[in-house]
Amino acid sequence: MKASAAGGLSLMAGGLAAPAIAQGQRIRIGYVSPQSGPLSAFSEADQFVVEQFLQQTGDVFEVIVKDSQSNPNRASEVAQELIIDDEVHLMLVASTPETTNPVATVAEAEGVPIISTKAPWEPWFIGQQGNPADPSSWRPFEFAFHYFWGAADLTEVMVGMWNQIETTRVIGALYPNDADGNALGDPNTGLPPVFTERGFTVIDTGRYQNLSDDFTAQINAFKQANADIVTGVVIPPDFTTFFNQSAQQGFNPRIITVNKALLFPSSVETLGAPGNNLSCEVWWTPHHPFTSSLTGQSSAELAQAFTEATGRPWTQPIGFVHSLFEMAADVMGRVSDPEDREEVAAAIAGSNVNTIVGPVSWPGQGIPEFAAQNVTKTPLVGGQWRHQEDGTFSLEIVENATAPDIPKTSEMQPMSW
């Protein structure tokens, strides 16, 4: 999809001026996301956000959107197309390491500035290193920059939720054989050893393949260990399979906190009433106290605009996709020559933008030194899905100790079953 709209960059908040560029030539932005395949829910808001961006910035920009098809190899291919065929000035990418990592790797190798989000920072940074198993070999990137939360933030949020409910403190872990699962499930550097330090027992049966159709082995192991909590980083189709098989086989934990799969109302609605009180990490909601640097909209106003435009409920990725284009507008408004890749990369590194998902600037605070040049963090809270009488679900914020500026809207409750 190639998108364009009439208007002018002077409409942008802050009155940024367009950089010098050949007459009639637009600044070309390449954007890669999984618009089809098992990760497609992450891209539900893409068209809305791109159209809104172009309405706001007008004929200064051209946005060229590519579908990774939820496939890392395809993500690499379309990144090459954007660089070689479309000669983009700036690359944007979002939605899980399966998309962000291959696109960022290609852009870094080709010397094309790129901003990435919607993937925990550890899989993004470490997964692109030449030898991920050897920390002494890790090196900063020159053109690739990322913002999102990380494993430590996720741990604090999940433990904060779990400590609100009386359980056996035994965790059943579901980590797949992919970038997220291997990084967050690593027995030495991932989440399990941290959970153990916090007084939990972790039952991890090993890595399973995505799109599995049978989780009986995991369910039996969790039942035998009397696991009261289930967690992991699971794609939506796999969680539906696991959840339905758990109910069929009489496994009814008090808490299920699953990353990735439970981010979207569509994923929970397929489960019906039994999905009440499923919990997950929460990146962004209409309750977040942030305002767009591009449109001036509050989080609530952006979510409402999405629903009015599409007829669909808001989803967490809206804020982060919108923030990517906030970053693009801000960065390209501070360069004199968009063809100068080093200047664009320097502008990204010098960013200090108050976006719809919070402040974004590099080097990141609270990030290990080896990654701070390329990574910065955004706030994370915890939420639960509550089943409504009309069959829909609302996402309530139930844990905010790490981000108290984001208000709680309810208290943690055990699963209903």
Tab-separated table of C-alpha atoms in Angstrom:
chain	number	residue	atom	x	y	z
A	1	MET	CA	0.000	0.000	0.000
A	2	LYS	CA	1.255	3.441	-0.911
A	3	ALA	CA	-0.620	6.161	0.926
A	4	SER	CA	-0.753	9.904	0.483
A	5	ALA	CA	-2.998	12.834	1.408
A	6	ALA	CA	-3.315	16.548	0.837
A	7	GLY	CA	-2.223	19.064	3.442
A	8	GLY	CA	1.002	20.312	4.933
A	9	LEU	CA	3.543	19.581	7.634
A	10	SER	CA	2.720	22.919	9.268
A	11	LEU	CA	-0.352	21.207	10.715
A	12	MET	CA	1.841	19.164	13.032
A	13	ALA	CA	1.956	19.963	16.716
A	14	GLY	CA	5.016	22.042	17.502
A	15	GLY	CA	5.068	23.662	14.058
A	16	LEU	CA	7.930	21.530	12.710
A	17	ALA	CA	9.283	22.664	9.366
A	18	ALA	CA	9.763	20.336	6.427
A	19	PRO	CA	13.422	19.546	5.686
A	20	ALA	CA	15.044	20.559	2.440
A	21	ILE	CA	14.236	18.055	-0.304
A	22	ALA	CA	14.030	18.054	-4.076
A	23	GLN	CA	10.949	19.837	-5.378
A	24	GLY	CA	7.976	17.506	-5.686
A	25	GLN	CA	9.709	14.694	-3.800
A	26	ARG	CA	8.195	13.383	-0.608
A	27	ILE	CA	9.995	11.974	2.410
A	28	ARG	CA	9.592	8.217	2.020
A	29	ILE	CA	8.829	6.164	5.124
A	30	GLY	CA	8.837	2.377	4.971
A	31	TYR	CA	6.671	0.579	7.497
A	32	VAL	CA	6.686	-3.200	8.085
A	33	SER	CA	4.205	-5.068	10.280
A	34	PRO	CA	2.428	-8.471	10.345
A	35	GLN	CA	-0.832	-7.615	8.597
A	36	SER	CA	-1.645	-11.276	7.888
A	37	GLY	CA	-0.885	-14.588	9.573
A	38	PRO	CA	-1.082	-15.519	13.274
A	39	LEU	CA	0.302	-12.142	14.434
A	40	SER	CA	-2.100	-10.023	12.381
A	41	ALA	CA	-4.005	-8.747	15.443
A	42	PHE	CA	-0.958	-6.602	16.210
A	43	SER	CA	-1.610	-4.606	13.025
A	44	GLU	CA	-5.335	-4.006	13.321
A	45	ALA	CA	-4.827	-0.257	13.774
A	46	ASP	CA	-2.215	0.235	11.027
A	47	GLN	CA	-4.468	1.613	8.308
A	48	PHE	CA	-6.215	3.993	10.706
A	49	VAL	CA	-2.909	5.324	12.041
A	50	VAL	CA	-1.276	5.769	8.636
A	51	GLU	CA	-4.319	7.584	7.256
A	52	GLN	CA	-4.437	9.864	10.294
A	53	PHE	CA	-0.707	10.587	9.976
A	54	LEU	CA	-1.018	11.572	6.330
A	55	GLN	CA	-4.065	13.726	6.993
A	56	GLN	CA	-2.016	15.543	9.611
A	57	THR	CA	1.242	15.907	7.685
A	58	GLY	CA	0.021	16.098	4.125
A	59	ASP	CA	2.107	15.967	0.971
A	60	VAL	CA	5.441	16.019	2.786
A	61	PHE	CA	5.402	12.247	3.408
A	62	GLU	CA	4.803	9.050	1.493
A	63	VAL	CA	4.252	5.926	3.598
A	64	ILE	CA	4.979	2.576	1.952
A	65	VAL	CA	3.488	-0.271	3.996
A	66	LYS	CA	4.666	-3.870	3.706
A	67	ASP	CA	3.170	-7.028	5.206
A	68	SER	CA	5.623	-9.400	6.907
A	69	GLN	CA	2.922	-12.122	6.792
A	70	SER	CA	4.020	-13.015	10.364
A	71	ASN	CA	7.088	-14.626	8.792
A	72	PRO	CA	10.664	-13.524	9.656
A	73	ASN	CA	11.964	-14.447	6.203
A	74	ARG	CA	9.255	-12.425	4.513
A	75	ALA	CA	9.990	-9.517	6.863
A	76	SER	CA	13.612	-9.506	5.648
A	77	GLU	CA	12.499	-9.634	2.021
A	78	VAL	CA	10.135	-6.673	2.246
A	79	ALA	CA	12.735	-4.672	4.180
A	80	GLN	CA	15.119	-5.166	1.278
A	81	GLU	CA	12.391	-4.086	-1.144
A	82	LEU	CA	11.789	-0.892	0.788
A	83	ILE	CA	15.499	-0.087	0.830
A	84	ILE	CA	16.443	-1.073	-2.713
A	85	ASP	CA	13.269	-0.490	-4.734
A	86	ASP	CA	11.588	2.306	-2.786
A	87	GLU	CA	14.745	3.964	-1.445
A	88	VAL	CA	13.061	4.905	1.833
A	89	HIS	CA	14.612	7.616	3.967
A	90	LEU	CA	13.419	6.135	7.263
A	91	MET	CA	12.244	2.652	8.228
A	92	LEU	CA	9.602	1.947	10.876
A	93	VAL	CA	8.777	-1.538	12.144
A	94	ALA	CA	6.523	-2.964	14.825
A	95	SER	CA	5.087	-6.063	16.403
A	96	THR	CA	7.049	-8.923	17.972
A	97	PRO	CA	10.673	-9.970	17.358
A	98	GLU	CA	9.547	-12.119	14.410
A	99	THR	CA	9.027	-8.837	12.540
A	100	THR	CA	11.179	-6.246	14.298
A	101	ASN	CA	14.400	-8.267	14.400
A	102	PRO	CA	14.792	-9.236	10.745
A	103	VAL	CA	13.764	-5.769	9.548
A	104	ALA	CA	16.116	-4.017	11.975
A	105	THR	CA	18.934	-6.392	11.044
A	106	VAL	CA	18.534	-5.609	7.336
A	107	ALA	CA	18.275	-1.859	7.945
A	108	GLU	CA	21.353	-1.812	10.176
A	109	ALA	CA	23.359	-3.810	7.632
A	110	GLU	CA	22.299	-1.468	4.819
A	111	GLY	CA	22.877	1.682	6.850
A	112	VAL	CA	19.226	2.786	6.814
A	113	PRO	CA	17.879	4.583	9.925
A	114	ILE	CA	15.138	2.575	11.636
A	115	ILE	CA	12.868	3.000	14.655
A	116	SER	CA	11.298	-0.102	16.155
A	117	THR	CA	8.712	-0.865	18.842
A	118	LYS	CA	6.191	-3.434	20.127
A	119	ALA	CA	8.765	-6.081	21.096
A	120	PRO	CA	10.471	-6.545	24.494
A	121	TRP	CA	13.867	-4.918	24.252
A	122	GLU	CA	15.966	-7.966	25.203
A	123	PRO	CA	14.853	-10.176	22.279
A	124	TRP	CA	15.204	-7.165	19.989
A	125	PHE	CA	18.723	-6.147	21.015
A	126	ILE	CA	20.305	-9.456	22.027
A	127	GLY	CA	18.619	-11.381	19.228
A	128	GLN	CA	20.378	-9.270	16.595
A	129	GLN	CA	23.871	-9.721	17.990
A	130	GLY	CA	26.274	-11.905	16.053
A	131	ASN	CA	26.615	-14.270	19.004
A	132	PRO	CA	23.639	-13.828	21.362
A	133	ALA	CA	25.173	-16.328	23.802
A	134	ASP	CA	28.354	-14.259	24.279
A	135	PRO	CA	27.667	-10.928	26.038
A	136	SER	CA	31.288	-9.853	25.608
A	137	SER	CA	30.705	-9.710	21.845
A	138	TRP	CA	27.625	-7.472	21.960
A	139	ARG	CA	27.996	-4.124	20.200
A	140	PRO	CA	25.761	-1.043	19.826
A	141	PHE	CA	23.992	-0.360	16.540
A	142	GLU	CA	24.587	2.722	14.390
A	143	PHE	CA	21.200	3.043	12.676
A	144	ALA	CA	18.707	0.951	14.698
A	145	PHE	CA	16.758	2.355	17.647
A	146	HIS	CA	14.053	0.726	19.754
A	147	TYR	CA	11.596	1.692	22.477
A	148	PHE	CA	9.400	-0.605	24.579
A	149	TRP	CA	9.530	-2.325	27.956
A	150	GLY	CA	11.718	-5.256	28.991
A	151	ALA	CA	11.800	-8.441	31.034
A	152	ALA	CA	12.442	-6.695	34.374
A	153	ASP	CA	9.382	-4.494	33.873
A	154	LEU	CA	7.291	-7.508	32.922
A	155	THR	CA	8.444	-9.404	36.007
A	156	GLU	CA	7.483	-6.589	38.363
A	157	VAL	CA	4.043	-6.237	36.819
A	158	MET	CA	3.240	-9.958	36.849
A	159	VAL	CA	4.515	-10.600	40.372
A	160	GLY	CA	2.594	-7.539	41.524
A	161	MET	CA	-0.606	-9.036	40.124
A	162	TRP	CA	0.048	-12.545	41.435
A	163	ASN	CA	0.778	-11.378	44.975
A	164	GLN	CA	-2.757	-9.992	45.168
A	165	ILE	CA	-4.264	-13.519	45.005
A	166	GLU	CA	-3.658	-16.488	47.332
A	167	THR	CA	-2.133	-19.337	45.299
A	168	THR	CA	0.161	-22.362	45.626
A	169	ARG	CA	2.880	-20.117	44.121
A	170	VAL	CA	3.567	-22.810	41.513
A	171	ILE	CA	3.810	-21.494	37.941
A	172	GLY	CA	3.178	-23.456	34.764
A	173	ALA	CA	5.350	-21.890	32.042
A	174	LEU	CA	4.484	-21.809	28.324
A	175	TYR	CA	7.451	-20.623	26.267
A	176	PRO	CA	7.599	-21.404	22.525
A	177	ASN	CA	10.620	-21.976	20.332
A	178	ASP	CA	10.777	-18.446	18.936
A	179	ALA	CA	12.644	-15.222	19.724
A	180	ASP	CA	10.291	-14.175	22.529
A	181	GLY	CA	10.036	-17.631	24.064
A	182	ASN	CA	13.748	-18.351	23.953
A	183	ALA	CA	14.680	-14.977	25.446
A	184	LEU	CA	12.020	-14.657	28.146
A	185	GLY	CA	12.009	-18.378	28.970
A	186	ASP	CA	15.796	-18.765	29.210
A	187	PRO	CA	16.554	-20.733	32.419
A	188	ASN	CA	19.553	-18.547	33.184
A	189	THR	CA	18.801	-15.056	31.893
A	190	GLY	CA	15.017	-15.097	31.339
A	191	LEU	CA	12.002	-14.813	33.624
A	192	PRO	CA	12.001	-18.258	35.351
A	193	PRO	CA	15.052	-17.613	37.581
A	194	VAL	CA	13.586	-14.256	38.596
A	195	PHE	CA	10.284	-15.895	39.534
A	196	THR	CA	12.225	-18.455	41.577
A	197	GLU	CA	14.014	-15.654	43.423
A	198	ARG	CA	10.603	-14.200	44.281
A	199	GLY	CA	9.523	-17.425	45.967
A	200	PHE	CA	7.697	-19.157	43.118
A	201	THR	CA	8.262	-22.647	41.736
A	202	VAL	CA	8.415	-22.790	37.934
A	203	ILE	CA	7.318	-25.851	35.950
A	204	ASP	CA	8.784	-25.518	32.460
A	205	THR	CA	8.335	-28.493	30.126
A	206	GLY	CA	10.577	-26.993	27.447
A	207	ARG	CA	10.069	-25.136	24.180
A	208	TYR	CA	7.127	-26.071	22.006
A	209	GLN	CA	6.568	-25.204	18.353
A	210	ASN	CA	4.218	-22.372	17.451
A	211	LEU	CA	0.840	-23.455	16.042
A	212	SER	CA	0.852	-26.621	18.173
A	213	ASP	CA	-2.437	-28.512	18.323
A	214	ASP	CA	-1.892	-30.489	21.533
A	215	PHE	CA	-0.841	-29.132	24.939
A	216	THR	CA	-1.723	-32.280	26.892
A	217	ALA	CA	1.872	-32.839	28.055
A	218	GLN	CA	2.101	-29.329	29.483
A	219	ILE	CA	-1.338	-29.529	31.096
A	220	ASN	CA	-0.559	-32.873	32.768
A	221	ALA	CA	2.751	-31.540	34.130
A	222	PHE	CA	1.052	-28.435	35.509
A	223	LYS	CA	-1.737	-30.471	37.121
A	224	GLN	CA	0.721	-32.879	38.756
A	225	ALA	CA	2.678	-29.958	40.223
A	226	ASN	CA	-0.505	-28.279	41.494
A	227	ALA	CA	0.240	-25.139	39.493
A	228	ASP	CA	-2.134	-22.307	40.361
A	229	ILE	CA	-0.593	-19.825	37.929
A	230	VAL	CA	0.052	-20.105	34.186
A	231	THR	CA	2.242	-17.681	32.299
A	232	GLY	CA	4.196	-17.517	29.072
A	233	VAL	CA	4.523	-15.670	25.785
A	234	VAL	CA	2.044	-17.332	23.434
A	235	ILE	CA	0.629	-16.453	20.019
A	236	PRO	CA	-3.198	-16.103	19.974
A	237	PRO	CA	-4.074	-19.378	18.175
A	238	ASP	CA	-1.931	-21.419	20.558
A	239	PHE	CA	-3.452	-19.841	23.629
A	240	THR	CA	-6.967	-20.628	22.415
A	241	THR	CA	-5.924	-24.269	21.967
A	242	PHE	CA	-4.249	-24.428	25.380
A	243	PHE	CA	-7.142	-22.735	27.183
A	244	ASN	CA	-9.831	-24.952	25.663
A	245	GLN	CA	-7.831	-28.117	26.307
A	246	SER	CA	-7.211	-27.047	29.923
A	247	ALA	CA	-10.948	-26.696	30.496
A	248	GLN	CA	-11.626	-30.059	28.851
A	249	GLN	CA	-8.968	-31.789	30.953
A	250	GLY	CA	-9.981	-30.239	34.270
A	251	PHE	CA	-7.021	-27.924	34.747
A	252	ASN	CA	-8.339	-24.728	36.346
A	253	PRO	CA	-5.549	-22.445	37.633
A	254	ARG	CA	-6.523	-19.387	39.675
A	255	ILE	CA	-4.418	-17.029	37.573
A	256	ILE	CA	-3.542	-17.030	33.876
A	257	THR	CA	-1.232	-14.203	32.844
A	258	VAL	CA	-0.111	-14.694	29.265
A	259	ASN	CA	1.865	-12.208	27.222
A	260	LYS	CA	1.203	-11.575	23.541
A	261	ALA	CA	-1.980	-13.671	23.121
A	262	LEU	CA	-4.169	-11.773	25.581
A	263	LEU	CA	-3.463	-8.269	24.359
A	264	PHE	CA	-6.509	-8.079	22.089
A	265	PRO	CA	-10.262	-8.116	22.766
A	266	SER	CA	-10.776	-10.343	19.715
A	267	SER	CA	-8.545	-13.043	21.231
A	268	VAL	CA	-10.459	-13.058	24.504
A	269	GLU	CA	-13.918	-12.814	22.962
A	270	THR	CA	-13.381	-16.124	21.149
A	271	LEU	CA	-13.228	-17.797	24.585
A	272	GLY	CA	-16.546	-16.414	25.799
A	273	ALA	CA	-17.445	-16.068	29.477
A	274	PRO	CA	-14.723	-18.512	30.683
A	275	GLY	CA	-12.189	-15.885	29.643
A	276	ASN	CA	-13.286	-13.621	32.491
A	277	ASN	CA	-10.292	-12.441	34.580
A	278	LEU	CA	-7.588	-13.547	32.184
A	279	SER	CA	-4.668	-11.189	32.777
A	280	CYS	CA	-1.858	-9.694	30.720
A	281	GLU	CA	0.695	-6.928	30.501
A	282	VAL	CA	-0.754	-3.562	29.485
A	283	TRP	CA	1.278	-1.221	27.282
A	284	TRP	CA	-1.314	1.445	26.492
A	285	THR	CA	-4.979	2.201	27.180
A	286	PRO	CA	-7.359	5.173	26.929
A	287	HIS	CA	-6.588	5.720	30.633
A	288	HIS	CA	-2.896	6.479	29.989
A	289	PRO	CA	-2.155	10.121	30.863
A	290	PHE	CA	-0.270	10.961	27.658
A	291	THR	CA	-0.934	13.220	24.678
A	292	SER	CA	0.104	12.896	21.036
A	293	SER	CA	2.847	15.256	19.905
A	294	LEU	CA	1.442	14.928	16.376
A	295	THR	CA	-2.312	15.506	16.759
A	296	GLY	CA	-2.684	16.828	20.300
A	297	GLN	CA	-5.111	14.015	21.093
A	298	SER	CA	-5.255	12.475	24.558
A	299	SER	CA	-5.085	8.694	24.851
A	300	ALA	CA	-8.846	8.587	25.349
A	301	GLU	CA	-9.449	10.775	22.289
A	302	LEU	CA	-7.195	8.624	20.100
A	303	ALA	CA	-8.985	5.447	21.197
A	304	GLN	CA	-12.377	7.046	20.558
A	305	ALA	CA	-11.283	8.218	17.110
A	306	PHE	CA	-10.232	4.668	16.219
A	307	THR	CA	-13.586	3.245	17.295
A	308	GLU	CA	-15.513	5.931	15.420
A	309	ALA	CA	-13.482	5.342	12.261
A	310	THR	CA	-13.542	1.532	12.306
A	311	GLY	CA	-16.486	0.465	14.451
A	312	ARG	CA	-14.116	-1.733	16.449
A	313	PRO	CA	-13.011	-1.514	20.100
A	314	TRP	CA	-9.658	0.075	20.876
A	315	THR	CA	-6.602	-2.182	21.126
A	316	GLN	CA	-3.255	-1.662	22.814
A	317	PRO	CA	-1.182	-1.407	19.599
A	318	ILE	CA	-3.028	1.768	18.528
A	319	GLY	CA	-0.928	3.917	20.834
A	320	PHE	CA	2.402	2.399	19.840
A	321	VAL	CA	1.808	2.483	16.088
A	322	HIS	CA	0.673	6.096	16.453
A	323	SER	CA	3.813	6.866	18.470
A	324	LEU	CA	6.040	5.442	15.704
A	325	PHE	CA	4.659	8.018	13.308
A	326	GLU	CA	5.003	10.723	15.951
A	327	MET	CA	8.679	9.807	16.080
A	328	ALA	CA	8.950	9.862	12.280
A	329	ALA	CA	7.423	13.349	12.070
A	330	ASP	CA	9.619	14.689	14.859
A	331	VAL	CA	12.847	13.170	13.547
A	332	MET	CA	12.370	14.171	9.928
A	333	GLY	CA	11.362	17.657	11.024
A	334	ARG	CA	14.822	18.061	12.574
A	335	VAL	CA	16.990	17.043	9.622
A	336	SER	CA	18.188	19.276	6.794
A	337	ASP	CA	18.666	16.459	4.275
A	338	PRO	CA	16.575	13.275	4.502
A	339	GLU	CA	18.961	11.620	2.047
A	340	ASP	CA	21.754	11.902	4.629
A	341	ARG	CA	21.405	8.665	6.577
A	342	GLU	CA	23.950	9.634	9.221
A	343	GLU	CA	22.092	12.892	9.889
A	344	VAL	CA	18.770	11.058	10.214
A	345	ALA	CA	20.316	8.489	12.592
A	346	ALA	CA	21.790	11.317	14.673
A	347	ALA	CA	18.366	12.976	14.812
A	348	ILE	CA	16.829	9.750	16.115
A	349	ALA	CA	19.557	9.449	18.761
A	350	GLY	CA	18.871	13.042	19.810
A	351	SER	CA	15.103	12.593	20.151
A	352	ASN	CA	13.203	13.791	23.196
A	353	VAL	CA	9.539	13.362	22.327
A	354	ASN	CA	6.513	13.244	24.621
A	355	THR	CA	4.436	10.701	22.708
A	356	ILE	CA	1.030	9.128	23.227
A	357	VAL	CA	2.794	6.207	25.009
A	358	GLY	CA	5.065	8.395	27.152
A	359	PRO	CA	8.467	10.090	26.752
A	360	VAL	CA	10.859	8.604	24.182
A	361	SER	CA	14.548	9.553	24.209
A	362	TRP	CA	17.926	7.865	23.892
A	363	PRO	CA	20.099	6.775	25.637
A	364	GLY	CA	17.570	4.860	27.676
A	365	GLN	CA	17.279	5.141	31.449
A	366	GLY	CA	17.298	1.915	33.469
A	367	ILE	CA	18.814	0.035	30.526
A	368	PRO	CA	22.116	-1.882	30.761
A	369	GLU	CA	25.015	0.115	29.353
A	370	PHE	CA	25.570	-2.267	26.461
A	371	ALA	CA	22.083	-1.472	25.054
A	372	ALA	CA	21.255	2.033	26.311
A	373	GLN	CA	22.512	3.770	23.162
A	374	ASN	CA	19.876	1.964	21.088
A	375	VAL	CA	17.109	1.163	23.584
A	376	THR	CA	14.767	3.172	25.779
A	377	LYS	CA	11.813	2.030	27.868
A	378	THR	CA	8.131	2.921	28.076
A	379	PRO	CA	5.896	2.288	31.122
A	380	LEU	CA	4.120	-1.010	31.746
A	381	VAL	CA	1.157	-1.923	33.965
A	382	GLY	CA	-0.987	-5.046	34.453
A	383	GLY	CA	-4.588	-5.671	33.509
A	384	GLN	CA	-7.470	-8.141	33.562
A	385	TRP	CA	-10.186	-8.811	31.038
A	386	ARG	CA	-13.715	-8.551	32.484
A	387	HIS	CA	-16.620	-10.197	30.679
A	388	GLN	CA	-19.582	-7.888	30.084
A	389	GLU	CA	-23.274	-8.730	29.817
A	390	ASP	CA	-23.262	-7.993	26.084
A	391	GLY	CA	-20.505	-10.570	25.497
A	392	THR	CA	-17.688	-8.055	25.081
A	393	PHE	CA	-14.706	-7.639	27.400
A	394	SER	CA	-13.247	-4.578	29.097
A	395	LEU	CA	-9.577	-4.369	30.067
A	396	GLU	CA	-9.153	-3.111	33.634
A	397	ILE	CA	-5.820	-1.908	35.036
A	398	VAL	CA	-5.190	-3.851	38.264
A	399	GLU	CA	-1.448	-3.300	38.899
A	400	ASN	CA	0.487	-0.053	38.522
A	401	ALA	CA	3.281	-0.123	41.126
A	402	THR	CA	5.950	0.494	38.465
A	403	ALA	CA	3.945	3.291	36.773
A	404	PRO	CA	1.752	4.979	39.426
A	405	ASP	CA	0.893	7.850	37.056
A	406	ILE	CA	-1.270	5.371	35.140
A	407	PRO	CA	-4.355	4.897	37.355
A	408	LYS	CA	-5.735	1.539	38.446
A	409	THR	CA	-9.344	0.949	37.450
A	410	SER	CA	-9.995	-2.268	39.425
A	411	GLU	CA	-8.438	-4.902	41.701
A	412	MET	CA	-7.002	-8.306	40.747
A	413	GLN	CA	-9.497	-11.184	40.859
A	414	PRO	CA	-9.055	-14.976	40.457
A	415	MET	CA	-10.221	-16.812	37.326
A	416	SER	CA	-13.921	-17.658	37.173
A	417	TRP	CA	-13.923	-21.026	35.340
